[in-house]
CSV table of C-alpha atoms in Angstrom, one decimal:
chain,number,residue,atom,x,y,z
L,1,GLN,CA,0.0,0.0,0.0
L,2,LYS,CA,3.0,2.3,-0.4
L,3,HIS,CA,1.3,3.9,-3.4
L,4,GLU,CA,-1.5,4.9,-1.1
L,5,GLY,CA,0.9,6.7,1.1
L,6,TRP,CA,0.9,4.2,3.9
L,7,THR,CA,3.8,4.1,6.3
L,8,ALA,CA,4.1,1.1,8.7
L,9,SER,CA,4.4,1.9,12.4
L,10,PRO,CA,7.7,0.6,13.9
L,11,ALA,CA,5.7,-0.8,16.8
L,12,LEU,CA,4.0,-4.1,16.4
L,13,TYR,CA,0.9,-5.1,18.4
L,14,ASP,CA,1.2,-8.9,18.7
L,15,ASP,CA,-0.6,-10.8,21.5
L,16,GLY,CA,0.8,-14.2,21.1
L,17,GLY,CA,-0.6,-16.7,23.6
L,18,TYR,CA,-3.7,-14.6,24.5
L,19,SER,CA,-7.2,-15.5,23.6
L,20,GLY,CA,-9.1,-13.3,21.2
L,21,GLY,CA,-12.1,-13.7,23.4
L,22,THR,CA,-10.9,-11.1,25.9
L,23,MET,CA,-9.8,-7.4,25.8
L,24,GLU,CA,-7.3,-8.1,28.6
L,25,ARG,CA,-4.3,-8.3,26.2
L,26,PRO,CA,-1.2,-6.1,26.7
L,27,ALA,CA,-0.6,-5.3,23.0
L,28,LEU,CA,-4.3,-4.5,22.4
L,29,LYS,CA,-4.2,-2.1,25.3
L,30,ARG,CA,-1.1,-0.4,23.9
L,31,LEU,CA,-2.8,-0.2,20.5
L,32,ILE,CA,-5.9,1.5,22.0
L,33,ALA,CA,-3.6,3.9,23.9
L,34,ASP,CA,-1.7,4.8,20.7
L,35,ILE,CA,-5.0,5.3,18.9
L,36,GLU,CA,-6.3,7.6,21.6
L,37,ALA,CA,-3.0,9.5,21.3
L,38,GLY,CA,-3.6,10.1,17.6
L,39,GLN,CA,-0.6,8.0,16.5
L,40,ILE,CA,-2.5,5.5,14.3
L,41,ASP,CA,-4.6,6.0,11.1
L,42,VAL,CA,-5.2,2.4,10.0
L,43,VAL,CA,-5.2,-0.8,12.0
L,44,VAL,CA,-4.1,-3.8,9.8
L,45,VAL,CA,-4.8,-7.4,10.8
L,46,TYR,CA,-4.3,-10.8,9.1
L,47,LYS,CA,-7.9,-11.8,9.7
L,48,VAL,CA,-10.8,-10.0,11.4
L,49,ASP,CA,-11.0,-12.5,14.3
L,50,ARG,CA,-7.4,-11.8,15.2
L,51,LEU,CA,-8.6,-8.4,16.5
L,52,THR,CA,-11.3,-9.9,18.7
L,53,ARG,CA,-13.7,-12.8,18.7
L,54,ALA,CA,-16.4,-11.2,20.8
L,55,LEU,CA,-19.1,-9.0,19.4
L,56,SER,CA,-19.4,-6.9,22.5
L,57,ASP,CA,-15.6,-6.2,22.4
L,58,PHE,CA,-15.7,-5.5,18.7
L,59,ALA,CA,-18.4,-2.9,19.2
L,60,ARG,CA,-16.3,-1.1,21.8
L,61,LEU,CA,-13.2,-1.2,19.4
L,62,VAL,CA,-15.2,0.2,16.5
L,63,ASP,CA,-16.5,3.0,18.7
L,64,VAL,CA,-12.8,3.9,19.5
L,65,PHE,CA,-11.9,3.7,15.8
L,66,ASP,CA,-14.8,5.9,14.8
L,67,ARG,CA,-14.1,8.5,17.5
L,68,ARG,CA,-10.5,8.9,16.3
L,69,GLY,CA,-11.2,8.5,12.6
L,70,VAL,CA,-9.2,5.2,12.4
L,71,SER,CA,-9.8,2.7,9.5
L,72,PHE,CA,-9.7,-1.0,10.0
L,73,VAL,CA,-8.3,-3.3,7.3
L,74,SER,CA,-8.0,-7.1,7.1
L,75,ILE,CA,-5.3,-8.4,4.7
L,76,THR,CA,-7.1,-11.5,3.6
L,77,GLN,CA,-10.7,-10.1,3.8
L,78,GLN,CA,-11.6,-7.0,1.9
L,79,PHE,CA,-13.6,-4.9,4.4
L,80,ASN,CA,-13.9,-1.2,5.0
L,81,THR,CA,-15.5,-0.2,8.3
L,82,THR,CA,-16.2,3.3,7.1
L,83,THR,CA,-19.3,2.0,5.3
L,84,SER,CA,-22.5,0.5,6.7
L,85,MET,CA,-22.2,-2.6,4.4
L,86,GLY,CA,-18.6,-3.1,5.7
L,87,ARG,CA,-19.8,-3.0,9.3
L,88,LEU,CA,-22.7,-5.4,8.6
L,89,THR,CA,-20.3,-7.9,6.9
L,90,LEU,CA,-17.8,-7.6,9.8
L,91,ASN,CA,-20.6,-8.2,12.4
L,92,VAL,CA,-21.7,-11.3,10.5
L,93,LEU,CA,-18.2,-12.6,10.4
L,94,LEU,CA,-17.6,-11.8,14.0
L,95,SER,CA,-20.9,-13.6,14.9
L,96,PHE,CA,-19.4,-16.8,13.4
L,97,ALA,CA,-16.1,-16.2,15.1
L,98,GLN,CA,-17.8,-15.9,18.5
L,99,PHE,CA,-19.9,-18.9,17.7
L,100,GLU,CA,-16.8,-20.9,16.9
L,101,ARG,CA,-15.1,-19.8,20.1
L,102,GLU,CA,-18.1,-20.9,22.2
L,103,VAL,CA,-18.4,-24.2,20.4
L,104,ILE,CA,-14.7,-24.9,21.1
L,105,GLY,CA,-15.2,-24.0,24.8
L,106,GLU,CA,-18.2,-26.4,25.0
L,107,ARG,CA,-16.2,-29.1,23.3
L,108,VAL,CA,-13.3,-28.7,25.7
L,109,ARG,CA,-15.7,-28.7,28.7
L,110,ASP,CA,-17.3,-31.9,27.5
L,111,LYS,CA,-13.9,-33.5,27.0
L,112,ILE,CA,-12.9,-32.6,30.5
L,113,ALA,CA,-16.1,-33.9,31.9
L,114,ALA,CA,-15.9,-37.2,30.0
L,115,SER,CA,-12.2,-37.7,31.0
L,116,LYS,CA,-12.9,-37.0,34.7
L,117,LYS,CA,-15.7,-39.5,34.7
L,118,LYS,CA,-13.2,-42.0,33.5
L,119,GLY,CA,-11.0,-41.1,36.5
L,120,MET,CA,-8.3,-39.3,34.5
L,121,TRP,CA,-6.2,-36.5,35.9
L,122,MET,CA,-6.9,-33.4,33.8
L,123,GLY,CA,-4.0,-31.2,34.9
L,124,GLY,CA,-3.4,-28.5,37.5
L,125,MET,CA,-1.1,-28.5,40.5
L,126,PRO,CA,-0.7,-31.9,42.0
L,127,PRO,CA,-1.4,-31.9,45.8
L,128,LEU,CA,1.1,-32.9,48.5
L,129,GLY,CA,1.7,-36.6,48.1
L,130,TYR,CA,1.5,-36.8,44.3
L,131,ASP,CA,3.7,-35.9,41.4
L,132,VAL,CA,2.8,-35.8,37.7
L,133,LYS,CA,4.5,-38.2,35.3
L,134,ASP,CA,3.4,-38.8,31.7
L,135,ARG,CA,0.2,-36.7,32.5
L,136,LYS,CA,-0.7,-39.1,35.3
L,137,LEU,CA,-0.7,-38.8,39.1
L,138,VAL,CA,1.9,-41.0,40.7
L,139,VAL,CA,2.5,-41.3,44.5
L,140,ASN,CA,5.5,-39.4,46.0
L,141,GLU,CA,6.4,-41.9,48.7
L,142,ASN,CA,8.0,-39.4,51.1
L,143,GLU,CA,5.2,-36.9,50.7
L,144,ALA,CA,2.6,-39.6,51.1
L,145,LYS,CA,3.9,-40.5,54.5
L,146,ILE,CA,3.5,-36.8,55.5
L,147,VAL,CA,-0.1,-36.9,54.2
L,148,VAL,CA,-1.0,-40.0,56.3
L,149,HIS,CA,0.7,-38.3,59.3
L,150,ILE,CA,-1.5,-35.2,58.8
L,151,PHE,CA,-4.7,-37.3,58.8
L,152,GLU,CA,-3.6,-39.3,61.8
L,153,ARG,CA,-2.6,-36.2,63.8
L,154,TYR,CA,-5.9,-34.6,63.0
L,155,LEU,CA,-7.8,-37.6,64.4
L,156,ALA,CA,-5.6,-37.3,67.5
L,157,LEU,CA,-6.0,-33.5,68.0
L,158,LYS,CA,-9.5,-33.1,66.5
L,159,SER,CA,-8.8,-29.5,65.7
L,160,VAL,CA,-7.5,-28.0,62.5
L,161,ARG,CA,-6.0,-25.0,64.4
L,162,ALA,CA,-4.1,-27.3,66.8
L,163,LEU,CA,-3.1,-29.5,63.8
L,164,GLY,CA,-1.6,-26.4,62.1
L,165,ASP,CA,0.4,-25.5,65.2
L,166,ASP,CA,1.5,-29.1,65.6
L,167,LEU,CA,2.7,-29.4,62.0
L,168,ALA,CA,4.5,-26.0,62.2
L,169,SER,CA,6.4,-27.1,65.3
L,170,ALA,CA,7.4,-30.3,63.5
L,171,GLY,CA,8.7,-28.4,60.5
L,172,ILE,CA,6.1,-29.9,58.1
L,173,ASN,CA,5.4,-27.4,55.3
L,174,SER,CA,3.5,-27.3,52.0
L,175,LYS,CA,4.7,-29.0,48.8
L,176,ARG,CA,7.8,-27.4,47.2
L,177,ARG,CA,7.3,-26.7,43.5
L,178,LEU,CA,9.5,-25.6,40.6
L,179,ARG,CA,8.5,-22.9,38.1
L,180,ARG,CA,9.4,-23.2,34.4
L,181,GLY,CA,12.2,-20.7,35.0
L,182,GLY,CA,13.7,-23.0,37.6
L,183,GLU,CA,12.5,-20.9,40.6
L,184,VAL,CA,11.5,-22.9,43.6
L,185,TYR,CA,8.4,-21.9,45.5
L,186,GLY,CA,6.2,-23.4,48.2
L,187,GLY,CA,7.6,-25.0,51.3
L,188,GLN,CA,5.5,-22.7,53.6
L,189,PRO,CA,3.7,-23.5,56.8
L,190,LEU,CA,0.3,-25.1,56.1
L,191,THR,CA,-2.6,-22.7,56.7
L,192,ARG,CA,-5.9,-23.7,58.2
L,193,GLY,CA,-7.6,-23.3,54.8
L,194,ALA,CA,-5.0,-25.5,53.1
L,195,LEU,CA,-5.5,-28.1,55.8
L,196,TYR,CA,-9.3,-28.1,55.5
L,197,ALA,CA,-8.9,-28.6,51.7
L,198,MET,CA,-6.4,-31.4,52.2
L,199,LEU,CA,-8.5,-33.3,54.7
L,200,GLN,CA,-11.5,-33.2,52.3
L,201,ASN,CA,-9.5,-33.8,49.0
L,202,ARG,CA,-10.9,-37.0,47.5
L,203,LEU,CA,-7.8,-37.4,45.4
L,204,TYR,CA,-6.3,-39.0,48.5
L,205,ARG,CA,-9.0,-41.7,48.4
L,206,GLY,CA,-8.0,-42.5,44.8
L,207,GLU,CA,-11.1,-40.6,43.4
L,208,ILE,CA,-11.8,-37.7,41.1
L,209,SER,CA,-14.4,-35.1,41.9
L,210,TYR,CA,-16.3,-33.2,39.2
L,211,LYS,CA,-19.3,-30.9,39.6
L,212,GLY,CA,-20.7,-32.7,42.7
L,213,GLY,CA,-19.9,-36.2,41.3
L,214,VAL,CA,-17.2,-38.6,42.5
L,215,TYR,CA,-15.6,-41.1,40.2
L,216,PRO,CA,-12.9,-43.8,40.7
L,217,GLY,CA,-9.6,-42.4,39.7
L,218,GLU,CA,-6.8,-43.9,37.7
L,219,HIS,CA,-4.2,-42.9,40.4
L,220,PRO,CA,-3.6,-45.0,43.5
L,221,ALA,CA,-5.0,-43.9,46.9
L,222,ILE,CA,-2.9,-42.6,49.8
L,223,ILE,CA,-5.5,-42.7,52.6
L,224,ASP,CA,-7.2,-46.0,53.3
L,225,PRO,CA,-11.0,-46.0,53.8
L,226,PRO,CA,-11.1,-46.3,57.6
L,227,LEU,CA,-8.8,-43.4,58.1
L,228,TRP,CA,-10.6,-41.3,55.5
L,229,ASP,CA,-14.1,-42.1,57.1
L,230,ALA,CA,-12.8,-41.3,60.6
L,231,ALA,CA,-11.4,-37.9,59.4
L,232,GLN,CA,-14.7,-37.0,57.6
L,233,ALA,CA,-16.7,-37.9,60.7
L,234,THR,CA,-14.5,-35.7,62.9
L,235,LEU,CA,-14.8,-32.8,60.4
L,236,ALA,CA,-18.6,-33.2,60.3
L,237,GLY,CA,-18.8,-33.3,64.1
L,238,ASN,CA,-16.7,-30.1,64.4
L,239,ARG,CA,-19.0,-28.3,61.9
L,240,VAL,CA,-22.0,-29.1,64.1
L,241,ASP,CA,-20.1,-28.1,67.3
L,242,ARG,CA,-19.2,-24.7,65.7
L,243,ALA,CA,-22.8,-24.2,64.6
L,244,THR,CA,-24.3,-25.0,68.0
L,245,GLY,CA,-21.5,-23.2,70.0
L,246,VAL,CA,-20.4,-26.1,72.1
L,247,HIS,CA,-17.0,-24.5,72.9
L,248,THR,CA,-18.5,-21.0,73.4
L,249,ASN,CA,-18.9,-19.5,76.9
L,250,HIS,CA,-22.0,-17.5,75.9
L,251,PRO,CA,-23.7,-19.1,72.9
L,252,SER,CA,-26.4,-17.2,71.2
L,253,LEU,CA,-29.3,-19.6,70.9
L,254,LEU,CA,-31.0,-17.9,68.0
L,255,THR,CA,-28.1,-17.3,65.7
L,256,GLY,CA,-29.2,-17.7,62.1
L,257,MET,CA,-32.9,-18.0,63.2
L,258,ALA,CA,-33.9,-14.5,64.1
L,259,PHE,CA,-34.9,-11.7,61.7
L,260,ASP,CA,-36.2,-8.1,62.1
L,261,ASP,CA,-39.3,-6.7,60.5
L,262,ALA,CA,-37.4,-5.8,57.3
L,263,GLY,CA,-36.4,-9.4,56.9
L,264,GLU,CA,-32.7,-8.7,57.9
L,265,ARG,CA,-31.0,-11.4,59.9
L,266,LEU,CA,-30.3,-10.5,63.5
L,267,THR,CA,-26.6,-10.9,64.3
L,268,PRO,CA,-25.3,-11.7,67.8
L,269,SER,CA,-23.3,-8.9,69.4
L,270,HIS,CA,-22.2,-7.9,72.9
L,271,ALA,CA,-20.9,-5.1,75.0
L,272,VAL,CA,-18.9,-5.2,78.2
L,273,LYS,CA,-19.6,-2.6,80.9
L,274,LYS,CA,-17.9,-2.6,84.4
L,275,GLY,CA,-16.9,-6.2,83.8
L,276,ALA,CA,-20.4,-7.4,83.0
L,277,ARG,CA,-21.1,-8.8,79.5
L,278,TYR,CA,-24.4,-7.8,77.8
L,279,ARG,CA,-25.5,-9.8,74.8
L,280,TYR,CA,-27.7,-8.4,72.0
L,281,TYR,CA,-29.2,-9.4,68.6
L,282,VAL,CA,-28.6,-6.6,66.1
L,283,SER,CA,-29.8,-6.1,62.6
L,284,THR,CA,-27.0,-7.0,60.2
L,285,SER,CA,-27.0,-3.6,58.4
L,286,LEU,CA,-26.3,-1.9,61.7
L,287,VAL,CA,-23.3,-4.2,62.3
L,288,THR,CA,-21.8,-3.8,58.8
L,289,GLY,CA,-22.6,-0.1,58.6
L,290,ALA,CA,-24.8,-0.6,55.5
L,291,ARG,CA,-27.7,1.2,57.0
L,292,THR,CA,-27.2,5.0,56.9
L,293,ASN,CA,-30.3,5.7,59.1
L,294,ARG,CA,-29.2,4.6,62.5
L,295,SER,CA,-32.8,4.8,63.8
L,296,GLY,CA,-33.8,1.9,61.6
L,297,GLY,CA,-33.0,-1.7,62.4
L,298,ARG,CA,-33.2,-3.6,65.7
L,299,ARG,CA,-31.0,-4.0,68.8
L,300,ILE,CA,-32.7,-6.4,71.2
L,301,PRO,CA,-31.3,-7.8,74.5
L,302,ALA,CA,-30.4,-11.4,73.7
L,303,SER,CA,-31.5,-13.0,77.0
L,304,ASP,CA,-35.0,-11.3,76.8
L,305,LEU,CA,-35.6,-12.6,73.3
L,306,GLU,CA,-34.3,-16.1,74.0
L,307,THR,CA,-36.3,-16.4,77.2
L,308,LEU,CA,-39.5,-15.3,75.3
L,309,VAL,CA,-38.9,-17.7,72.5
L,310,ILE,CA,-38.0,-20.7,74.6
L,311,ASP,CA,-41.0,-20.1,77.0
L,312,ARG,CA,-43.4,-19.8,74.1
L,313,LEU,CA,-42.1,-22.9,72.4
L,314,ARG,CA,-42.3,-24.9,75.6
L,315,ALA,CA,-45.8,-23.7,76.2
L,316,PHE,CA,-46.7,-24.9,72.7
L,317,LEU,CA,-45.0,-28.3,73.1
L,318,ASN,CA,-46.8,-28.8,76.5
L,319,ASP,CA,-50.2,-28.0,75.0
L,320,PRO,CA,-51.7,-31.3,73.6
L,321,GLY,CA,-54.5,-29.5,71.9
L,322,ALA,CA,-52.2,-27.0,70.2
L,323,LEU,CA,-49.9,-29.8,69.0
L,324,VAL,CA,-52.8,-31.8,67.4
L,325,ASP,CA,-54.6,-28.8,66.0
L,326,ASP,CA,-51.4,-27.5,64.3
L,327,LEU,CA,-51.2,-30.7,62.3
L,328,GLY,CA,-54.7,-30.2,60.9
L,329,ALA,CA,-55.6,-32.8,58.3
L,330,GLY,CA,-52.2,-34.5,58.9
L,331,ALA,CA,-53.0,-35.4,62.5
L,332,PRO,CA,-52.2,-39.1,63.3
L,333,ASP,CA,-54.5,-41.7,64.9
L,334,ALA,CA,-55.1,-41.9,68.6
L,335,SER,CA,-51.9,-43.9,69.4
L,336,GLY,CA,-49.9,-41.5,67.1
L,337,CYS,CA,-51.4,-38.5,69.0
L,338,GLU,CA,-50.3,-40.0,72.3
L,339,ARG,CA,-46.8,-40.5,71.0
L,340,LEU,CA,-46.8,-36.9,69.6
L,341,ILE,CA,-47.9,-35.4,72.9
L,342,GLU,CA,-45.4,-37.4,74.9
L,343,ARG,CA,-42.6,-36.4,72.5
L,344,GLY,CA,-43.7,-32.7,72.9
L,345,ARG,CA,-43.5,-33.0,76.7
L,346,ILE,CA,-40.0,-34.5,76.5
L,347,LEU,CA,-38.8,-31.8,74.2
L,348,ALA,CA,-40.3,-29.1,76.4
L,349,GLU,CA,-38.4,-30.5,79.4
L,350,ALA,CA,-35.2,-30.7,77.4
L,351,LEU,CA,-35.5,-27.1,76.3
L,352,ALA,CA,-35.6,-26.1,80.0
L,353,ALA,CA,-33.0,-28.4,81.3
L,354,ASP,CA,-30.3,-28.9,78.6
L,355,ALA,CA,-27.1,-27.0,78.3
L,356,PRO,CA,-27.2,-24.0,75.9
L,357,ASP,CA,-25.4,-25.7,73.1
L,358,LYS,CA,-27.9,-28.6,73.2
L,359,VAL,CA,-30.8,-26.2,73.3
L,360,LYS,CA,-29.4,-24.5,70.2
L,361,ALA,CA,-29.0,-27.8,68.5
L,362,ARG,CA,-32.7,-28.7,69.2
L,363,LEU,CA,-33.9,-25.3,67.9
L,364,MET,CA,-31.9,-25.9,64.7
L,365,THR,CA,-33.4,-29.4,64.4
L,366,LEU,CA,-36.9,-27.9,64.8
L,367,GLN,CA,-36.0,-25.4,62.0
L,368,CYS,CA,-37.2,-22.5,64.2
L,369,ARG,CA,-37.5,-19.0,62.7
L,370,VAL,CA,-38.1,-15.9,64.9
L,371,ASP,CA,-39.5,-12.8,63.2
L,372,VAL,CA,-39.3,-9.7,65.4
L,373,LYS,CA,-42.1,-7.3,64.4
L,374,PRO,CA,-42.7,-3.8,65.9
L,375,ASP,CA,-45.6,-5.1,68.0
L,376,ARG,CA,-45.0,-8.8,68.3
L,377,VAL,CA,-42.6,-11.8,67.9
């Protein structure tokens, strides 16, 4: 195009290794900056989809081109974006480019799903205990001993926090890895999050997880079934204990169950005055600062609300007529009603006599919900 007076810019805007489906490309950003600076008159590409493969991104680029009076030329496709027909043709072409990109993505996702269902390792960082050889997971014997030790120590300590401290004192760290450039990284103390992920990683059971499904893997297991099952049971038990506040000195019985009149969840809070601890249930927006009007929301003394709810629930459970009437058409026969009434009496007594964490667990089992209205609960 020398006869047209064209002069090639010494700068090239090549984005090798970056997908055309995104605008997050270094060279493309430099190109846009140079266009905005008035240094470019014509953008030349090999094919249209080398600029972008997304219609929304193409519309943004054309807007930049038009605003700065920049033309767009494809070497192998004769298009001129200064005309309406040229824009139509480009949009049609880019529609097919976007369709092609989406089909390729679907094909890759289907391939990954099929491969994982066959138990194949589909790449990524191998966890502690495994290495990758010939695109397959193989056991690293030294690291596998560490993994078994971690599971056994967790069963002994029954606390991830204590496990992390124990491993740190023993000098057990995360897996050391090698970057492509030869740089070594990793080898850091294992965090609680990493330990939780490790204790639930089904790769150690010789299985592959994918979108909620679990499939037998091609790789060997490191953790045997009894040890795995015991660790999962301990994890599940700890989750229940945290929810019910077993290890809390002052558990809030209605956590997650109480809501204000605007439908906001009431969050436990407390204040200490002259050595005395005062518990409250506070509207979430007042805690997070999301509510600009401080007069809105609720701040309710916790013990008052809990006593009111427990007493009302016990009165209901101790009232045979209320229990049977509440079931309506689903009421059982005479013997079933007797069992229901007896069960209600036992529950009412338990709510009065049990420890706070057990009371909270019963309330969760009963799926209680407490709505605090301006004039009633």
